[in-house]
PDB file of C-alpha atoms in Angstrom:
ATOM      1  CA  ALA A 167     -35.088 -15.844  -6.985  1.00 90.00           C
ATOM      2  CA  ARG A 168     -37.018 -14.301  -4.081  1.00 92.00           C
ATOM      3  CA  VAL A 169     -34.596 -11.379  -3.874  1.00 91.00           C
ATOM      4  CA  LYS A 170     -34.791 -10.821  -7.633  1.00 90.00           C
ATOM      5  CA  ARG A 171     -38.590 -10.757  -7.547  1.00 90.00           C
ATOM      6  CA  ALA A 172     -38.474  -8.238  -4.692  1.00 91.00           C
ATOM      7  CA  ILE A 173     -36.286  -5.756  -6.590  1.00 89.00           C
ATOM      8  CA  VAL A 174     -37.756  -5.982 -10.085  1.00 85.00           C
ATOM      9  CA  GLY A 175     -38.487  -2.483 -11.343  1.00 82.00           C
ATOM     10  CA  LYS A 176     -36.828  -0.868  -8.333  1.00 84.00           C
ATOM     11  CA  ASP A 177     -33.689   1.235  -8.007  1.00 86.00           C
ATOM     12  CA  ALA A 178     -31.517  -1.210  -6.057  1.00 89.00           C
ATOM     13  CA  HIS A 179     -27.904  -2.124  -5.533  1.00 88.00           C
ATOM     14  CA  LEU A 180     -25.964  -4.641  -3.465  1.00 89.00           C
ATOM     15  CA  SER A 181     -24.011  -3.181  -0.548  1.00 89.00           C
ATOM     16  CA  THR A 182     -21.606  -5.373   1.451  1.00 87.00           C
ATOM     17  CA  PHE A 183     -18.656  -4.785   3.766  1.00 85.00           C
ATOM     18  CA  THR A 184     -16.330  -6.729   1.456  1.00 85.00           C
ATOM     19  CA  VAL A 185     -16.906  -7.760  -2.149  1.00 90.00           C
ATOM     20  CA  THR A 186     -15.713 -11.283  -2.897  1.00 92.00           C
ATOM     21  CA  GLY A 187     -16.410 -13.544  -5.858  1.00 92.00           C
ATOM     22  CA  ALA A 188     -19.605 -14.691  -4.113  1.00 94.00           C
ATOM     23  CA  GLU A 189     -21.070 -11.171  -3.940  1.00 93.00           C
ATOM     24  CA  ARG A 190     -20.026 -10.502  -7.519  1.00 92.00           C
ATOM     25  CA  SER A 191     -21.766 -13.682  -8.689  1.00 93.00           C
ATOM     26  CA  LEU A 192     -24.919 -12.777  -6.746  1.00 93.00           C
ATOM     27  CA  ALA A 193     -24.975  -9.283  -8.265  1.00 91.00           C
ATOM     28  CA  LEU A 194     -24.657 -10.710 -11.775  1.00 91.00           C
ATOM     29  CA  ARG A 195     -27.508 -13.138 -11.143  1.00 92.00           C
ATOM     30  CA  LEU A 196     -29.674 -10.360  -9.732  1.00 92.00           C
ATOM     31  CA  GLY A 197     -28.739  -7.958 -12.527  1.00 90.00           C
ATOM     32  CA  THR A 198     -28.010  -5.198 -10.024  1.00 90.00           C
ATOM     33  CA  PRO A 199     -24.809  -3.181  -9.432  1.00 89.00           C
ATOM     34  CA  VAL A 200     -22.534  -3.637  -6.423  1.00 88.00           C
ATOM     35  CA  ASP A 201     -21.501  -0.721  -4.224  1.00 88.00           C
ATOM     36  CA  GLY A 202     -17.912  -1.917  -4.041  1.00 86.00           C
ATOM     37  CA  ASN A 203     -14.866  -3.020  -5.996  1.00 84.00           C
ATOM     38  CA  ASP A 204     -14.803  -5.942  -8.385  1.00 87.00           C
ATOM     39  CA  PRO A 205     -12.484  -8.457  -6.648  1.00 89.00           C
ATOM     40  CA  ALA A 206     -10.823  -9.084 -10.021  1.00 89.00           C
ATOM     41  CA  LYS A 207      -9.482  -5.515  -9.795  1.00 89.00           C
ATOM     42  CA  GLU A 208      -8.238  -5.842  -6.211  1.00 87.00           C
ATOM     43  CA  PHE A 209      -4.626  -5.265  -7.273  1.00 90.00           C
ATOM     44  CA  TRP A 210      -5.332  -1.612  -8.096  1.00 90.00           C
ATOM     45  CA  GLY A 211      -6.150  -0.967  -4.432  1.00 87.00           C
ATOM     46  CA  THR A 212      -2.773  -2.245  -3.252  1.00 91.00           C
ATOM     47  CA  LYS A 213       0.367  -0.145  -2.831  1.00 94.00           C
ATOM     48  CA  ALA A 214       1.975  -1.637  -5.942  1.00 96.00           C
ATOM     49  CA  GLY A 215      -1.246  -1.048  -7.881  1.00 95.00           C
ATOM     50  CA  ASN A 216      -1.401   2.542  -6.625  1.00 93.00           C
ATOM     51  CA  ARG A 217       2.110   3.195  -7.938  1.00 96.00           C
ATOM     52  CA  GLU A 218       1.170   1.855 -11.379  1.00 96.00           C
ATOM     53  CA  VAL A 219      -1.977   3.996 -11.465  1.00 95.00           C
ATOM     54  CA  PHE A 220      -0.043   7.116 -10.425  1.00 95.00           C
ATOM     55  CA  ALA A 221       2.590   6.467 -13.095  1.00 96.00           C
ATOM     56  CA  ALA A 222      -0.043   5.940 -15.807  1.00 97.00           C
ATOM     57  CA  ALA A 223      -1.880   9.117 -14.755  1.00 96.00           C
ATOM     58  CA  GLY A 224       1.297  11.205 -14.574  1.00 97.00           C
ATOM     59  CA  ILE A 225       0.889  11.869 -10.827  1.00 95.00           C
ATOM     60  CA  ARG A 226       4.113  12.626  -8.955  1.00 94.00           C
ATOM     61  CA  HIS A 227       4.967  10.050  -6.307  1.00 94.00           C
ATOM     62  CA  ALA A 228       7.952   8.889  -4.305  1.00 94.00           C
ATOM     63  CA  PRO A 229      10.768   7.039  -6.103  1.00 96.00           C
ATOM     64  CA  GLY A 230      10.288   3.337  -5.460  1.00 97.00           C
ATOM     65  CA  THR A 231      10.028  -0.201  -6.738  1.00 96.00           C
ATOM     66  CA  PRO A 232       7.418  -2.375  -8.411  1.00 95.00           C
ATOM     67  CA  GLU A 233       5.872  -5.241  -6.454  1.00 96.00           C
ATOM     68  CA  VAL A 234       8.366  -7.740  -5.022  1.00 96.00           C
ATOM     69  CA  ARG A 235       7.638 -11.208  -3.617  1.00 95.00           C
ATOM     70  CA  SER A 236      11.048 -12.631  -2.714  1.00 96.00           C
ATOM     71  CA  THR A 237      14.118 -11.534  -0.791  1.00 95.00           C
ATOM     72  CA  ASP A 238      16.276 -11.863  -3.915  1.00 96.00           C
ATOM     73  CA  THR A 239      13.980  -9.534  -5.861  1.00 97.00           C
ATOM     74  CA  LEU A 240      13.748  -7.144  -2.904  1.00 96.00           C
ATOM     75  CA  VAL A 241      17.559  -6.895  -2.703  1.00 97.00           C
ATOM     76  CA  ARG A 242      17.843  -6.367  -6.442  1.00 97.00           C
ATOM     77  CA  GLU A 243      15.155  -3.648  -6.544  1.00 97.00           C
ATOM     78  CA  ILE A 244      16.608  -1.790  -3.543  1.00 97.00           C
ATOM     79  CA  ASP A 245      20.011  -1.885  -5.260  1.00 97.00           C
ATOM     80  CA  LYS A 246      18.471  -0.336  -8.407  1.00 96.00           C
ATOM     81  CA  LEU A 247      16.642   2.270  -6.328  1.00 96.00           C
ATOM     82  CA  LEU A 248      19.836   3.320  -4.535  1.00 95.00           C
ATOM     83  CA  ALA A 249      21.643   3.551  -7.872  1.00 95.00           C
ATOM     84  CA  SER A 250      18.986   5.962  -9.175  1.00 94.00           C
ATOM     85  CA  GLN A 251      18.605   7.838  -5.867  1.00 93.00           C
ATOM     86  CA  PRO A 252      22.169   8.065  -4.451  1.00 92.00           C
ATOM     87  CA  LYS A 253      21.202  10.749  -1.894  1.00 91.00           C
ATOM     88  CA  SER A 254      18.703   8.478  -0.150  1.00 93.00           C
ATOM     89  CA  LYS A 255      18.975   8.319   3.627  1.00 94.00           C
ATOM     90  CA  THR A 256      16.028   6.101   4.505  1.00 95.00           C
ATOM     91  CA  LEU A 257      13.821   3.696   2.593  1.00 96.00           C
ATOM     92  CA  VAL A 258      10.480   2.321   3.730  1.00 95.00           C
ATOM     93  CA  VAL A 259       9.449  -1.240   2.904  1.00 96.00           C
ATOM     94  CA  MET A 260       5.653  -1.647   2.813  1.00 95.00           C
ATOM     95  CA  LEU A 261       3.541  -4.770   2.721  1.00 94.00           C
ATOM     96  CA  ASN A 262       1.254  -4.488  -0.281  1.00 92.00           C
ATOM     97  CA  ASP A 263      -1.996  -4.667   1.680  1.00 84.00           C
ATOM     98  CA  GLY A 264      -0.766  -3.234   5.003  1.00 82.00           C
ATOM     99  CA  VAL A 265      -3.112  -0.768   6.707  1.00 80.00           C
ATOM    100  CA  SER A 266      -2.604   2.101   9.157  1.00 78.00           C
ATOM    101  CA  GLY A 267       1.164   1.967   8.663  1.00 80.00           C
ATOM    102  CA  GLU A 268       1.551  -1.318  10.533  1.00 81.00           C
ATOM    103  CA  GLY A 269       2.883  -3.131   7.458  1.00 89.00           C
ATOM    104  CA  ASN A 270       5.744  -0.644   7.138  1.00 92.00           C
ATOM    105  CA  ALA A 271       9.404  -0.972   8.085  1.00 94.00           C
ATOM    106  CA  ARG A 272      12.127   1.650   7.734  1.00 94.00           C
ATOM    107  CA  LEU A 273      15.686   0.978   6.614  1.00 96.00           C
ATOM    108  CA  ASP A 274      18.600   3.360   7.144  1.00 95.00           C
ATOM    109  CA  VAL A 275      20.636   3.214   3.910  1.00 95.00           C
ATOM    110  CA  THR A 276      23.250   5.899   4.598  1.00 93.00           C
ATOM    111  CA  LYS A 277      25.969   3.231   4.856  1.00 90.00           C
ATOM    112  CA  LEU A 278      24.788   1.451   1.717  1.00 92.00           C
ATOM    113  CA  VAL A 279      24.710   4.199  -0.909  1.00 86.00           C
ATOM    114  CA  GLY A 280      28.511   4.408  -1.104  1.00 84.00           C
ATOM    115  CA  LYS A 281      28.870   0.724  -1.954  1.00 88.00           C
ATOM    116  CA  LYS A 282      28.455  -0.772  -5.424  1.00 89.00           C
ATOM    117  CA  GLY A 283      27.874  -4.074  -7.162  1.00 93.00           C
ATOM    118  CA  PRO A 284      27.909  -7.377  -5.253  1.00 95.00           C
ATOM    119  CA  ALA A 285      29.221  -5.699  -2.087  1.00 95.00           C
ATOM    120  CA  ARG A 286      26.181  -3.414  -1.899  1.00 95.00           C
ATOM    121  CA  ARG A 287      23.731  -6.221  -2.637  1.00 96.00           C
ATOM    122  CA  ALA A 288      25.297  -8.340   0.114  1.00 96.00           C
ATOM    123  CA  ALA A 289      25.089  -5.387   2.504  1.00 96.00           C
ATOM    124  CA  ILE A 290      21.429  -4.819   1.602  1.00 96.00           C
ATOM    125  CA  ARG A 291      20.622  -8.468   2.324  1.00 96.00           C
ATOM    126  CA  ARG A 292      22.295  -8.256   5.737  1.00 95.00           C
ATOM    127  CA  ALA A 293      20.577  -4.969   6.539  1.00 96.00           C
ATOM    128  CA  LEU A 294      17.126  -6.373   5.731  1.00 95.00           C
ATOM    129  CA  SER A 295      17.553  -9.213   8.204  1.00 93.00           C
ATOM    130  CA  THR A 296      19.151  -7.171  10.979  1.00 93.00           C
ATOM    131  CA  ARG A 297      18.358  -3.435  10.684  1.00 93.00           C
ATOM    132  CA  LEU A 298      14.753  -3.042   9.573  1.00 94.00           C
ATOM    133  CA  LYS A 299      12.728  -0.956  12.064  1.00 93.00           C
ATOM    134  CA  TYR A 300       9.199  -2.342  12.087  1.00 92.00           C
ATOM    135  CA  GLU A 301       6.143  -0.249  12.911  1.00 87.00           C
ATOM    136  CA  ALA A 302       4.312  -3.335  14.180  1.00 81.00           C
ATOM    137  CA  LYS A 303       6.145  -4.248  17.375  1.00 77.00           C
ATOM    138  CA  THR A 304       5.556  -7.975  16.876  1.00 75.00           C
ATOM    139  CA  ASP A 305       7.230  -8.134  13.459  1.00 83.00           C
ATOM    140  CA  ASN A 306      10.604  -9.695  12.758  1.00 91.00           C
ATOM    141  CA  TRP A 307      12.382 -10.517   9.499  1.00 93.00           C
ATOM    142  CA  ALA A 308      11.139 -14.122   9.431  1.00 93.00           C
ATOM    143  CA  SER A 309       7.464 -13.142   9.693  1.00 92.00           C
ATOM    144  CA  TYR A 310       7.814 -10.002   7.577  1.00 93.00           C
ATOM    145  CA  SER A 311       9.577 -11.746   4.676  1.00 93.00           C
ATOM    146  CA  ARG A 312       7.006 -14.541   4.831  1.00 93.00           C
ATOM    147  CA  GLU A 313       4.129 -12.042   4.540  1.00 92.00           C
ATOM    148  CA  SER A 314       5.814 -10.116   1.734  1.00 92.00           C
ATOM    149  CA  GLY A 315       6.266 -13.386  -0.142  1.00 93.00           C
ATOM    150  CA  LYS A 316       2.549 -14.145   0.160  1.00 92.00           C
ATOM    151  CA  LYS A 317       1.086 -10.706  -0.510  1.00 89.00           C
ATOM    152  CA  GLY A 318       3.896  -8.737  -2.099  1.00 94.00           C
ATOM    153  CA  ALA A 319       5.653  -5.565  -0.965  1.00 96.00           C
ATOM    154  CA  ILE A 320       7.101  -2.359  -2.369  1.00 97.00           C
ATOM    155  CA  VAL A 321       9.924  -0.055  -1.313  1.00 97.00           C
ATOM    156  CA  GLU A 322       9.829   3.744  -1.465  1.00 96.00           C
ATOM    157  CA  GLN A 323      12.232   6.529  -0.674  1.00 96.00           C
ATOM    158  CA  TRP A 324      11.367   8.025   2.714  1.00 92.00           C
ATOM    159  CA  ALA A 325      10.138  11.633   2.490  1.00 86.00           C
ATOM    160  CA  GLU A 326      12.299  13.709   4.822  1.00 82.00           C
ATOM    161  CA  ASN A 327      10.991  16.597   6.967  1.00 81.00           C
ATOM    162  CA  VAL A 328       7.317  15.991   6.223  1.00 79.00           C
ATOM    163  CA  THR A 329       5.054  17.614   8.823  1.00 80.00           C
ATOM    164  CA  THR A 330       1.623  16.897   7.349  1.00 86.00           C
ATOM    165  CA  SER A 331      -0.234  13.723   6.379  1.00 87.00           C
ATOM    166  CA  PRO A 332      -3.509  14.595   4.634  1.00 90.00           C
ATOM    167  CA  SER A 333      -6.052  11.973   3.608  1.00 90.00           C
ATOM    168  CA  VAL A 334      -9.211  12.100   1.525  1.00 91.00           C
ATOM    169  CA  GLN A 335     -12.209   9.797   1.397  1.00 92.00           C
ATOM    170  CA  GLY A 336     -13.979   9.494  -1.940  1.00 91.00           C
ATOM    171  CA  HIS A 337     -16.860   7.278  -2.994  1.00 90.00           C
ATOM    172  CA  ILE A 338     -17.643   5.952  -6.455  1.00 87.00           C
ATOM    173  CA  GLY A 339     -21.309   4.944  -6.343  1.00 83.00           C
ATOM    174  CA  PRO A 340     -23.060   2.218  -8.322  1.00 80.00           C
ATOM    175  CA  ASP A 341     -24.169   4.956 -10.728  1.00 81.00           C
ATOM    176  CA  GLY A 342     -20.520   5.872 -11.417  1.00 84.00           C
ATOM    177  CA  LYS A 343     -20.680   9.274  -9.739  1.00 90.00           C
ATOM    178  CA  VAL A 344     -17.636  10.335  -7.695  1.00 93.00           C
ATOM    179  CA  VAL A 345     -18.287  12.119  -4.401  1.00 95.00           C
ATOM    180  CA  ILE A 346     -15.649  13.498  -1.995  1.00 94.00           C
ATOM    181  CA  ARG A 347     -16.930  12.530   1.459  1.00 93.00           C
ATOM    182  CA  SER A 348     -14.307  14.090   3.722  1.00 94.00           C
ATOM    183  CA  THR A 349     -10.696  15.087   4.232  1.00 95.00           C
ATOM    184  CA  HIS A 350      -8.636  14.781   7.386  1.00 94.00           C
ATOM    185  CA  GLU A 351      -5.170  15.309   8.798  1.00 93.00           C
ATOM    186  CA  GLN A 352      -3.824  11.992  10.049  1.00 90.00           C
ATOM    187  CA  ILE A 353      -2.387  11.789  13.561  1.00 90.00           C
ATOM    188  CA  LEU A 354       0.557   9.401  13.387  1.00 84.00           C
ATOM    189  CA  ASP A 355       2.802   7.676  15.886  1.00 82.00           C
ATOM    190  CA  GLY A 356       5.770   7.114  13.611  1.00 78.00           C
ATOM    191  CA  GLN A 357       3.885   5.731  10.619  1.00 80.00           C
ATOM    192  CA  VAL A 358       1.026   4.141  12.554  1.00 81.00           C
ATOM    193  CA  TYR A 359      -2.372   5.831  12.310  1.00 84.00           C
ATOM    194  CA  LYS A 360      -3.774   6.893  15.686  1.00 87.00           C
ATOM    195  CA  GLY A 361      -6.581   9.280  14.773  1.00 91.00           C
ATOM    196  CA  ALA A 362      -7.488  12.339  12.734  1.00 91.00           C
ATOM    197  CA  ARG A 363      -8.317  16.034  12.767  1.00 92.00           C
ATOM    198  CA  TYR A 364     -10.925  17.298  10.333  1.00 92.00           C
ATOM    199  CA  PRO A 365     -10.553  18.794   7.797  1.00 92.00           C
ATOM    200  CA  ALA A 366      -7.104  18.353   6.216  1.00 89.00           C
ATOM    201  CA  LYS A 367      -4.880  21.446   6.245  1.00 83.00           C
ATOM    202  CA  SER A 368      -4.751  21.580   2.452  1.00 69.00           C
TER     203      SER A 368
END
């Protein structure tokens, strides 16, 4: 009540590091916008959500899978991906909410694309538990599969011979205006973010 009295008639908004249900409830009670995402729409900020948004908007993106939350589903979706992309050499499995590349793991599939049916699915299952190359040095299949079960994961075809990794920072304000804040070229160690050079090359 004290906060509401203090902002009556003023141009105000709620700004927090993370928006949870508590901040959303406070904003509704205050009648003021939040400078952040509605937690109910959190999915659209994940990797699986990004893929759905890109598809709906007609934006080209790497061949890949929808969200998966079990090893059985992961095997099945990788099998479908290899069937549609028979020239694949490497796939990258990504935890849905992984940041800075540390939720990523690469899988060499050159020996899998020639197989078919149950034999390929069995080979995929073995490869996931024994041949994934994790970006986070502490990961192993037990911990990685546990996290993917909790938070979901996707798989994408690895882009070969890529020499640039541009990034852009945009801001949608409480007034709905979109502002491009900056662009940068990411400095990567494998897939792990180490720093940046400003601005992006293109």
